[in-house]
Coordinates of C-alpha atoms in Angstrom, one line a residue:
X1 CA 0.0 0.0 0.0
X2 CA 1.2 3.8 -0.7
X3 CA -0.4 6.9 0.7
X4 CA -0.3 8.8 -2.7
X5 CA -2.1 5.9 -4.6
X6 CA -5.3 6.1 -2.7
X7 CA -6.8 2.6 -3.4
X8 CA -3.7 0.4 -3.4
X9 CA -5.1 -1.5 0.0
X10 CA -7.2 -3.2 -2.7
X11 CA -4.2 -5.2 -4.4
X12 CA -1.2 -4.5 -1.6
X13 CA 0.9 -7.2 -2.8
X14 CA 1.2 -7.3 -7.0
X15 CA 4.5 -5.7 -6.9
X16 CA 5.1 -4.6 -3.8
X17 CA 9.1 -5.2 -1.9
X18 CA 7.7 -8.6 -0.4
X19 CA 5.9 -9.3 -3.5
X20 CA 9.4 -8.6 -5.7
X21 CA 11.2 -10.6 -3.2
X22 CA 8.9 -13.6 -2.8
X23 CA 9.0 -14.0 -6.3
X24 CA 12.9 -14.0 -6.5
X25 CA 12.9 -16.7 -4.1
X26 CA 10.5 -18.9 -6.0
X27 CA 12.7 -18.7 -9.0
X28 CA 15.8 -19.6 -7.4
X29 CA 13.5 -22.3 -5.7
X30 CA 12.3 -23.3 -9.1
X31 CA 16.1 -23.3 -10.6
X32 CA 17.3 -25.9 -7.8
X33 CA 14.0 -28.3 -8.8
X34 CA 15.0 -27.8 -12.4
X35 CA 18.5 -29.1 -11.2
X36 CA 16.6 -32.2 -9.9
X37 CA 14.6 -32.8 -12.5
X38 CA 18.0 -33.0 -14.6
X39 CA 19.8 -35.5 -12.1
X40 CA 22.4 -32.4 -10.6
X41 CA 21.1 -32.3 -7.2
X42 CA 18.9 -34.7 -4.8
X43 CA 15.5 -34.1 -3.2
X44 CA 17.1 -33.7 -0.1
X45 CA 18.5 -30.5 -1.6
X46 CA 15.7 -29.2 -3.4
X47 CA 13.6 -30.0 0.1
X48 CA 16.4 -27.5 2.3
X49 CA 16.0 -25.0 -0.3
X50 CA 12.7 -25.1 -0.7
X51 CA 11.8 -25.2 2.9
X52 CA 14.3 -22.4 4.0
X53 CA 13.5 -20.3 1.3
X54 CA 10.6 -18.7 3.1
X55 CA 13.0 -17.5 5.7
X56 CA 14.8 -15.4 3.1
X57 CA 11.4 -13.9 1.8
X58 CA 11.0 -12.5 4.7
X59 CA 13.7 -10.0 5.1
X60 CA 12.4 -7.7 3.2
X61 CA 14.6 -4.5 4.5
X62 CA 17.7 -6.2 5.2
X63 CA 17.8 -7.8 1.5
X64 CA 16.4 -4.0 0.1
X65 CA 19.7 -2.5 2.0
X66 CA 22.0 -4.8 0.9
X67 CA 20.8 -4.6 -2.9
X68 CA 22.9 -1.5 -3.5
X69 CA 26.5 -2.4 -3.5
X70 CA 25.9 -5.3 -6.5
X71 CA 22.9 -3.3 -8.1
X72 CA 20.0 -5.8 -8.2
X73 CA 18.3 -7.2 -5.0
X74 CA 19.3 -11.4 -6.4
X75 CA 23.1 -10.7 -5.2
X76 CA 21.9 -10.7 -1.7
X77 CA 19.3 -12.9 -1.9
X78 CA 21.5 -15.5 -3.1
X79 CA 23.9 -14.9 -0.7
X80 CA 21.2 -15.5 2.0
X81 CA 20.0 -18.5 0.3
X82 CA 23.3 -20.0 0.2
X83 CA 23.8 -19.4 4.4
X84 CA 20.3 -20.8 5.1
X85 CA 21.3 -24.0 3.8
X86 CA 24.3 -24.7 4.1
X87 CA 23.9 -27.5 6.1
X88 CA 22.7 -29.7 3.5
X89 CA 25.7 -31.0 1.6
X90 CA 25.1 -29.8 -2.1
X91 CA 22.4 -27.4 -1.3
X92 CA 24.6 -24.1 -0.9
X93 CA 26.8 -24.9 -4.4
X94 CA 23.4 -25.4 -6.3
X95 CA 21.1 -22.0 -5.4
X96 CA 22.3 -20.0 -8.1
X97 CA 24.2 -22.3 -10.3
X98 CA 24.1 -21.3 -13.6
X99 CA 22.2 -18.7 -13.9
X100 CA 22.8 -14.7 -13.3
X101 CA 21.2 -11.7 -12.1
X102 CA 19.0 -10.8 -15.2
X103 CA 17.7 -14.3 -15.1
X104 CA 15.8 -14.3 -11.8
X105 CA 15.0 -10.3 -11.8
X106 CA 12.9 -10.8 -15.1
X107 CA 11.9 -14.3 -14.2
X108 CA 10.3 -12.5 -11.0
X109 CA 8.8 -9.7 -12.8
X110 CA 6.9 -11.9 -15.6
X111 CA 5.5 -13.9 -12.3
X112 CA 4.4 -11.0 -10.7
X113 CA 3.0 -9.9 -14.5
X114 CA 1.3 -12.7 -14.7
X115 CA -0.8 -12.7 -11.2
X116 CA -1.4 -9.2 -12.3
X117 CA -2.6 -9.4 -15.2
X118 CA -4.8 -12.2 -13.5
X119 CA -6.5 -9.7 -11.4
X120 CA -6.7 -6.9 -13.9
X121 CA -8.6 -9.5 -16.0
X122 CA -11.0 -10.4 -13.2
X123 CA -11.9 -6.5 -12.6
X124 CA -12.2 -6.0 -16.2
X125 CA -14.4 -8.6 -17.0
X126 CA -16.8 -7.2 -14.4
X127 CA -16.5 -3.8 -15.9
X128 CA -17.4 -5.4 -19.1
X129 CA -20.2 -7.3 -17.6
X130 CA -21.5 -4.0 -16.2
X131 CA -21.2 -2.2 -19.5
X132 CA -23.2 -4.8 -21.8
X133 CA -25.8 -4.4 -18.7
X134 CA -25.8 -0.9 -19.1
X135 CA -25.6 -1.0 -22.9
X136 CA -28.9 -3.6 -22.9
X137 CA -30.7 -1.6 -20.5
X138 CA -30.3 1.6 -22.6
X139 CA -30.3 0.5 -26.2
X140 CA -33.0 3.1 -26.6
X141 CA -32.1 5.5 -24.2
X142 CA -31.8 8.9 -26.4
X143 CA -29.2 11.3 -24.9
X144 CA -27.3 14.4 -26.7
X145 CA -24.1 13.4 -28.1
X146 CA -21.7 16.0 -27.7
X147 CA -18.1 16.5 -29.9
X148 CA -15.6 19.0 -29.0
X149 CA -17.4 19.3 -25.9
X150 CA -20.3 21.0 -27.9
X151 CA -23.7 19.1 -27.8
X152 CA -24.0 17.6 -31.6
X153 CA -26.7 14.7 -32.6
X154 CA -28.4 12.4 -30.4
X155 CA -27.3 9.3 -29.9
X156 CA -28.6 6.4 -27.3
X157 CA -26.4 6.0 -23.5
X158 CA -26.8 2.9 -24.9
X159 CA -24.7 3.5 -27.5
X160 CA -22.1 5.0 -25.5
X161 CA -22.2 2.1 -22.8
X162 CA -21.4 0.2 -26.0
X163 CA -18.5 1.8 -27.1
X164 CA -17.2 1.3 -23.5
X165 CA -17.7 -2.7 -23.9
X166 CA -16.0 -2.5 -26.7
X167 CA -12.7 -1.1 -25.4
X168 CA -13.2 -3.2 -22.3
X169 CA -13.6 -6.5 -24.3
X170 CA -10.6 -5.4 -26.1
X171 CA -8.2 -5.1 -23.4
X172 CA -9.2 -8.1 -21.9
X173 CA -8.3 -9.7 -25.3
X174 CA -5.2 -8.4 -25.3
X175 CA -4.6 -9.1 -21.3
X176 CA -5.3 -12.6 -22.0
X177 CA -3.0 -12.9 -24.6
X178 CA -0.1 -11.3 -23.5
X179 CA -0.9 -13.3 -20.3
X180 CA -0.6 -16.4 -21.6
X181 CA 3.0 -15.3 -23.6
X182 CA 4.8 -14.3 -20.9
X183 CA 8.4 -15.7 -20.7
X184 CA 10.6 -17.1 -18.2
X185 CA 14.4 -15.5 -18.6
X186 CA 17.3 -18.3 -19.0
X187 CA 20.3 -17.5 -20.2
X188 CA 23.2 -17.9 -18.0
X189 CA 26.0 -15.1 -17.8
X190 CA 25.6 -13.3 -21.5
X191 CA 23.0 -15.9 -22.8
X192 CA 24.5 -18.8 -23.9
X193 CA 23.8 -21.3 -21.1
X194 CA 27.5 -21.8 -21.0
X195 CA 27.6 -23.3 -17.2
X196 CA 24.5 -25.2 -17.7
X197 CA 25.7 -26.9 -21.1
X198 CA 29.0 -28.0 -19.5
X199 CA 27.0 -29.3 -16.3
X200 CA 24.4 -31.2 -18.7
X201 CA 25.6 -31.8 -21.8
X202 CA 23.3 -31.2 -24.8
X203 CA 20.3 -30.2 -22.5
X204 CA 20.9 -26.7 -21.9
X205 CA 17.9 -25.7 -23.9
X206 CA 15.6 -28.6 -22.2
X207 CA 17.0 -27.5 -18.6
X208 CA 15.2 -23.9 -19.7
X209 CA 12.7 -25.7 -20.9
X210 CA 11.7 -27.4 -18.0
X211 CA 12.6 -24.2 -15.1
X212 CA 9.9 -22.5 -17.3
X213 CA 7.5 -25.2 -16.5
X214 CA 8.4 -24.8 -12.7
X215 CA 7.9 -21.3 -12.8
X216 CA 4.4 -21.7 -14.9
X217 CA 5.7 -19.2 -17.6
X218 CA 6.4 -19.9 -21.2
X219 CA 10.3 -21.4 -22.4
X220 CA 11.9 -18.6 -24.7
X221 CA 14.9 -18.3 -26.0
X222 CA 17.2 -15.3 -23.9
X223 CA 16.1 -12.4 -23.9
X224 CA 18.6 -10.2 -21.9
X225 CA 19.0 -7.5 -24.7
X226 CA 15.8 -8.3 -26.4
X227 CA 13.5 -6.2 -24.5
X228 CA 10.2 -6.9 -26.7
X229 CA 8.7 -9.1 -23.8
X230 CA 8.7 -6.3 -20.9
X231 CA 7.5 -3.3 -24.2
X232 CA 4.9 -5.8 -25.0
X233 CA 3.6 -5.9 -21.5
X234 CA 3.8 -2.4 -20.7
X235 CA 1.6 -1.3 -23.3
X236 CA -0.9 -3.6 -23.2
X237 CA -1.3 -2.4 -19.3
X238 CA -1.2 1.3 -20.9
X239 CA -3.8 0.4 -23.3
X240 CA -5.9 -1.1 -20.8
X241 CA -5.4 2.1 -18.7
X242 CA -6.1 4.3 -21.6
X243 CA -9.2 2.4 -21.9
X244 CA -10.3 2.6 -18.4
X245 CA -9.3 6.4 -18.5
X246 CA -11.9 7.2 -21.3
X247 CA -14.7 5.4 -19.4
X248 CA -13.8 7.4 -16.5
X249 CA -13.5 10.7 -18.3
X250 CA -17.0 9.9 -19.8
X251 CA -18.4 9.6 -16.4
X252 CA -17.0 12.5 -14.7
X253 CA -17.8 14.9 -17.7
X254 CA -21.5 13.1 -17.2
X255 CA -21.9 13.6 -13.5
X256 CA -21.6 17.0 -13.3
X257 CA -24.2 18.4 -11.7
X258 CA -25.3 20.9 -14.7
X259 CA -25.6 17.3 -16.9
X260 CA -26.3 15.5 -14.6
X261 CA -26.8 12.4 -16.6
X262 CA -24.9 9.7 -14.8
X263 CA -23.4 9.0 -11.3
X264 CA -21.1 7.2 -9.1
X265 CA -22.4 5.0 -6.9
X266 CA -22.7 6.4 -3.6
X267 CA -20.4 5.1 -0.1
X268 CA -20.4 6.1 3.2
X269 CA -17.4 8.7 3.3
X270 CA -17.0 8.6 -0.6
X271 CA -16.6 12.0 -3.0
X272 CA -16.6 13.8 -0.1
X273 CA -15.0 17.2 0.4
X274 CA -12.5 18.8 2.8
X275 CA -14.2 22.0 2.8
X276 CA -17.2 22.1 0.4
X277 CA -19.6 19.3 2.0
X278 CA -22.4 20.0 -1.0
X279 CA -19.9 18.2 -3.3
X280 CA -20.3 14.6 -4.7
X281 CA -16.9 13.8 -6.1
X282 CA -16.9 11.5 -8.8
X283 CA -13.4 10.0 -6.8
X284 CA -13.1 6.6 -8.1
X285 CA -13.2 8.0 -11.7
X286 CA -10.7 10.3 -10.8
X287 CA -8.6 7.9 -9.6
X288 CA -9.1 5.6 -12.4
X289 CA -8.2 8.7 -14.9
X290 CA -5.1 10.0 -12.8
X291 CA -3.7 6.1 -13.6
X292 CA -4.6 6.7 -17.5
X293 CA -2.5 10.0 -17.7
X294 CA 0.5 8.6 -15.7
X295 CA 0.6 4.6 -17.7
X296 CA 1.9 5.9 -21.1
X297 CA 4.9 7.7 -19.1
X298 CA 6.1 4.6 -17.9
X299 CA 5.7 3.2 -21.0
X300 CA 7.5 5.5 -22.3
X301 CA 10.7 4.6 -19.9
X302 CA 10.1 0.8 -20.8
X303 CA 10.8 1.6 -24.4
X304 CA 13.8 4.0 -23.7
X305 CA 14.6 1.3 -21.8
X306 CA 15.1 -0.8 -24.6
X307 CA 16.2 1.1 -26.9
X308 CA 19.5 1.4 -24.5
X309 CA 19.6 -2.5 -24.0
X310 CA 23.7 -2.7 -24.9
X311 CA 25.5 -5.3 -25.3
X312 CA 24.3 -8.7 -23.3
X313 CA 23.5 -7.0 -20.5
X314 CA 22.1 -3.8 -20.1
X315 CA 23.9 -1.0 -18.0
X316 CA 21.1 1.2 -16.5
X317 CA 18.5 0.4 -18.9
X318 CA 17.4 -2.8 -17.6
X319 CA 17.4 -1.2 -14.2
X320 CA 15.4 1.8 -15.3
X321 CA 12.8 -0.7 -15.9
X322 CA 12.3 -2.5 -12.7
X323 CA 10.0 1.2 -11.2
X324 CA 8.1 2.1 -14.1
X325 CA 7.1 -1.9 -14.3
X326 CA 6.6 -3.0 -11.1
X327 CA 4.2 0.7 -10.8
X328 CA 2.3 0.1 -13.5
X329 CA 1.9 -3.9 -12.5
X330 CA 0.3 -2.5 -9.4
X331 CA -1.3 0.5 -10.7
X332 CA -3.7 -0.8 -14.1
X333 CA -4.9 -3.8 -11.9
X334 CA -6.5 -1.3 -8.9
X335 CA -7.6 0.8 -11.7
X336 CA -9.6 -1.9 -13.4
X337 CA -11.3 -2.8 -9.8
X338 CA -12.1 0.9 -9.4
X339 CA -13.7 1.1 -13.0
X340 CA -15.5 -2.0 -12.1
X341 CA -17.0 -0.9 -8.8
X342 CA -18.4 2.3 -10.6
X343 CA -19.9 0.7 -13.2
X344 CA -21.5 -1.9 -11.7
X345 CA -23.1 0.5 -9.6
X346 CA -23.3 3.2 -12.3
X347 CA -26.7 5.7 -11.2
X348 CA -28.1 6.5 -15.5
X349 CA -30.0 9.3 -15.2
X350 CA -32.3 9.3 -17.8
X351 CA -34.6 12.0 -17.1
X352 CA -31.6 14.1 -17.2
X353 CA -30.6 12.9 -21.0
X354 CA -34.2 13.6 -21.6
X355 CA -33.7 17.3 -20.3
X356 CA -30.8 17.8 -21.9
X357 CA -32.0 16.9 -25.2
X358 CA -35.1 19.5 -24.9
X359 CA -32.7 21.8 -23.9
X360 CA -30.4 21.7 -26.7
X361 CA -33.9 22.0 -29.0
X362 CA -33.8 21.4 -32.7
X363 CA -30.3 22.3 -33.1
X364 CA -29.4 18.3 -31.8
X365 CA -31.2 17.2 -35.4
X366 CA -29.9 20.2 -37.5
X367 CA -28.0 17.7 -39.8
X368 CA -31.3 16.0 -40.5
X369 CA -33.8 19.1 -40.9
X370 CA -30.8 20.8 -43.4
X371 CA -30.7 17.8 -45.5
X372 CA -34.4 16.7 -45.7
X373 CA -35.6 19.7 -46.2
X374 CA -35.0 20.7 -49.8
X375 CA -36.6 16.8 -51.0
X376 CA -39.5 18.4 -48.8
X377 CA -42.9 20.0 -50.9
X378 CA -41.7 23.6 -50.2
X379 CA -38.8 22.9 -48.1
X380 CA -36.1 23.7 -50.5
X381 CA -37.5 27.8 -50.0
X382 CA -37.2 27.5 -45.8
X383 CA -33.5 26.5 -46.2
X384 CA -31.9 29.9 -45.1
X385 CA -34.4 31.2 -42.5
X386 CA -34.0 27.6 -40.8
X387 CA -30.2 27.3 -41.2
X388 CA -30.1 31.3 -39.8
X389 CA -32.7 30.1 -37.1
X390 CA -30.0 26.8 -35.9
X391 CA -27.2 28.7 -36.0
X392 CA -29.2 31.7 -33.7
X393 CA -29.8 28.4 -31.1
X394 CA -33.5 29.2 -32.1
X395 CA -36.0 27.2 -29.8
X396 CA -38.1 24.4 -31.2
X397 CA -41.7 26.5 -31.4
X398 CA -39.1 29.0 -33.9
X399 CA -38.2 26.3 -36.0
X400 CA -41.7 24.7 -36.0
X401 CA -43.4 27.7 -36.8
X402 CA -41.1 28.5 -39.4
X403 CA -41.8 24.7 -40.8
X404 CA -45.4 24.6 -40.7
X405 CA -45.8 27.9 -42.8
X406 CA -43.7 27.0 -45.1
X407 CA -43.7 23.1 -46.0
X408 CA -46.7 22.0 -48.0
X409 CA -50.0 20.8 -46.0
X410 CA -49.6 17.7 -47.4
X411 CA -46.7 15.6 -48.8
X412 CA -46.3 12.8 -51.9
X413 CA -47.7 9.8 -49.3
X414 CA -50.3 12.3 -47.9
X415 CA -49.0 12.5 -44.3
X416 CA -50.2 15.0 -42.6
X417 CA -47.7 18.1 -42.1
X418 CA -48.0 18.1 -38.2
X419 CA -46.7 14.5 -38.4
X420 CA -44.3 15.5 -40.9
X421 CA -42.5 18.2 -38.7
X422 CA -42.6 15.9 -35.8
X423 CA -40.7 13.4 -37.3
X424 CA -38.0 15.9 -39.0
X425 CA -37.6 17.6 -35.2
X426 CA -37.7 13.9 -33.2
X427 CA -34.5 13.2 -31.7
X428 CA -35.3 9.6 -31.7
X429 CA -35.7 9.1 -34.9
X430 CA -32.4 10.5 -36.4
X431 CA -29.7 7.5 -34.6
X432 CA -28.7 6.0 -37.0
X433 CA -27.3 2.2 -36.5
X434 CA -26.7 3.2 -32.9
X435 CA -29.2 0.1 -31.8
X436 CA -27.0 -2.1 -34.3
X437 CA -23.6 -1.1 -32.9
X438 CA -25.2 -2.0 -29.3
X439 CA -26.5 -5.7 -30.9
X440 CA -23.0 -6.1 -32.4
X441 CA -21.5 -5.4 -29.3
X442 CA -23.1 -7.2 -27.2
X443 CA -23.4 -10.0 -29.2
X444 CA -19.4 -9.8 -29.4
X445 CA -18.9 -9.3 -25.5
X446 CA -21.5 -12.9 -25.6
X447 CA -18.7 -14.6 -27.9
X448 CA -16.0 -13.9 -25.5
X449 CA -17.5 -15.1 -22.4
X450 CA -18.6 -18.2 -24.0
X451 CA -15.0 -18.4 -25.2
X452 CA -12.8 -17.3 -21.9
X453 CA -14.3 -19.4 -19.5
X454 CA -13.0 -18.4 -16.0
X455 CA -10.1 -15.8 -14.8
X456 CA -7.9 -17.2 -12.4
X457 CA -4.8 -15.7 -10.5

């Protein structure tokens, strides 16, 4: 948990220092069960290390403090390792053997990815869930569109909601994927396997083979220099966050109080102010938005990152990665459960989209009235006073009065011209496919549920 990331209690331990150093353990753990599995060490070994390991994940400050004078936080953990067991002939010579550094930092970090991405997934797919309910609810829904911040045509909340699922569904395709790529790191010293291919002849390439199996990750060649698996990652969490961000956005825009349209669920001590205590904060929006502005930063430094991967070992850059990571492995996943929580409880206000659209008068169907009218009996004369009459924000009794004197009485089918002018100034009937887009989407979001089956950690 941090102070300054209000809703980290939530997840504490994706990427926290115990988190990071638990998972550095379990792959040194992992790399002496590997050494079994290859006839290197005995179970008695891989018991001692196994069992003493916890000890080691436990010291937390003293193995943070003595990180510095090697540069990476494994020096010192090996070190401990190798004291905890050094009782059990064998055990002390095989913690470490063959591998370096790099191989257990990024070994950790695509553990820790991949139980975060785990409960990103489960928050999203409840955010999605919520949408499609919100998007079925209110396929008919009319509300006033608005581009550039400027009210424009209608459109359905439906509609809207749909677009949402869609951005949702996305990420959670792209979560799952990159989930279910994420590699384990074996290369030995400068990613050869040298050690490991003089200690097992031949099976260099199996024994990474099989310590990604222990570590549940997928066996790739090394990828010390080769940054793609930690860019990859980062931006699909920054995509994720960009698409919890415009959700967010949408609904703080939409609850304020001269819309009015939507609004957070309300908490006991939630969107409360320090001074003003008429206020209703929108603060889990805001929250979700402030992780959305800061993802594509860290992004940023993953790519510089590696960019600036020299040589076989990077000097800086691969460290420069280990923050903006291990923040955004913590970060997207609390974001996700915030998004969730709002819209699953999401207050649509639909009298207020109702409001709104009165209030924005004829001008929300101007597109429709300008280009139907000149096909009209009469219409074709009534195009400048109408367009001069839009423009002026004229009410709805100006433009009908200037429509019923001019139009014909009747038109080619005989409708009446009251019905005529009705239909030309009804919202509802100028949305286009927005009902289709909401069918497609939900129909997609269907597809993918029937298809993902459950989200586990």
């Amino acid at each position: 948990m941090t102070m300054l990331s209000p809703g980290s209690h939530r997840l504490p331990d994706l990427a926290s220092d115990g988190a990071v150093l638990g998972a550095l353990v379990e792959v040194e753990v992992a790399w002496v069960r590997t050494q079994e599995r290859l006839g290197l060490v005995t179970r008695a070994v891989t018991d001692a290390v196994s069992a003493l390991g916890a000890t080691v994940g436990r010291a937390v400050d003293e193995i943070a403090r003595d990180a510095e004078p090697g540069g990476n936080p494994v020096i010192p953990v090996v070190h401990a390792l190798r004291r905890a067991v050094g009782a059990t002939p064998g055990a002390s010579t095989a913690v470490h053997r063959g591998l370096t550094s790099q191989d257990v930092v990024d070994t950790a970090l695509m553990i820790l990815a991949h139980r975060a991405l785990g409960a990103a997934l489960e928050s999203l797919v409840r955010a999605a869930d919520a949408a499609a309910g919100h998007a079925r609810a209110h396929r008919h829904t009319v509300m006033s569109a608005r581009t550039l911040g400027q009210p424009a045509l209608p459109t359905t909340f439906g509609a809207k909601a749909a677009g949402w699922l869609g951005a949702l569904d996305d990420a959670i395709d792209e979560l799952r994927t990159v989930r279910a790529s994420l590699p384990a790191q074996c290369g030995g010293a400068v990613g050869t396997l040298s050690l490991v291919e003089a200690l097992t002849p031949g099976r260099a390439l199996e024994a990474a083979e099989i310590f990604a199996d222990e570590v549940g990750l997928v066996a790739a060649r090394p990828w010390h220099t080769d940054r793609s698996p930690v860019t990859r990652l980062g931006d699909a969490l920054t995509r994720t966050a960009d698409a919890l961000a415009k959700v967010a956005g949408d609904v703080i825009l939409l609850s304020r109080p001269e819309i009015g349209e939507v609004a957070e669920p309300a908490a006991d001590g939630r969107g409360g102010s320090s001074t003003l205590p008429h206020k209703r904060n929108p603060v889990l929006s805001v929250l979700v938005r402030a992780v959305g502005i800061e993802a594509p930063h860290l992004a940023a430094t993953l790519h510089t990152a590696a960019a600036l991967a020299a040589d076989e070992r990077p000097d800086g850059a691969w460290h420069a990665e280990w923050g903006a990571l291990t923040r955004l492995l913590s970060r997207v996943p609390v974001a996700a459960a915030q998004l969730a929580d709002v819209l699953c409880g999401l207050e649509v206000h639909n009298d207020a989209m109702s409001r709104n659209v009165r209030a924005v008068g004829p001008a929300l169907v101007a597109e429709r009235i300008l280009q139907l009218l000149p096909s009209l009996p009469g219409g074709e004369a009534l195009v400048p006073d109408v367009r001069d009459a839009l423009r002026r924000g004229g009410s709805g009794d100006e433009v009908r009065a200037l429509l019923a004197e001019g139009l014909d009485g009747r038109g080619p089918e005989g409708e009446a011209l009251d019905a005529r002018v009705d239909d030309l100034l009804d919202p509802a009937a100028y949305l286009g496919v927005a009902a289709l887009l909401v069918d497609q989407a939900l129909e997609r979001h269907a597809s993918h549920r029937d298809r993902a089956g459950s989200v586990t950690r």
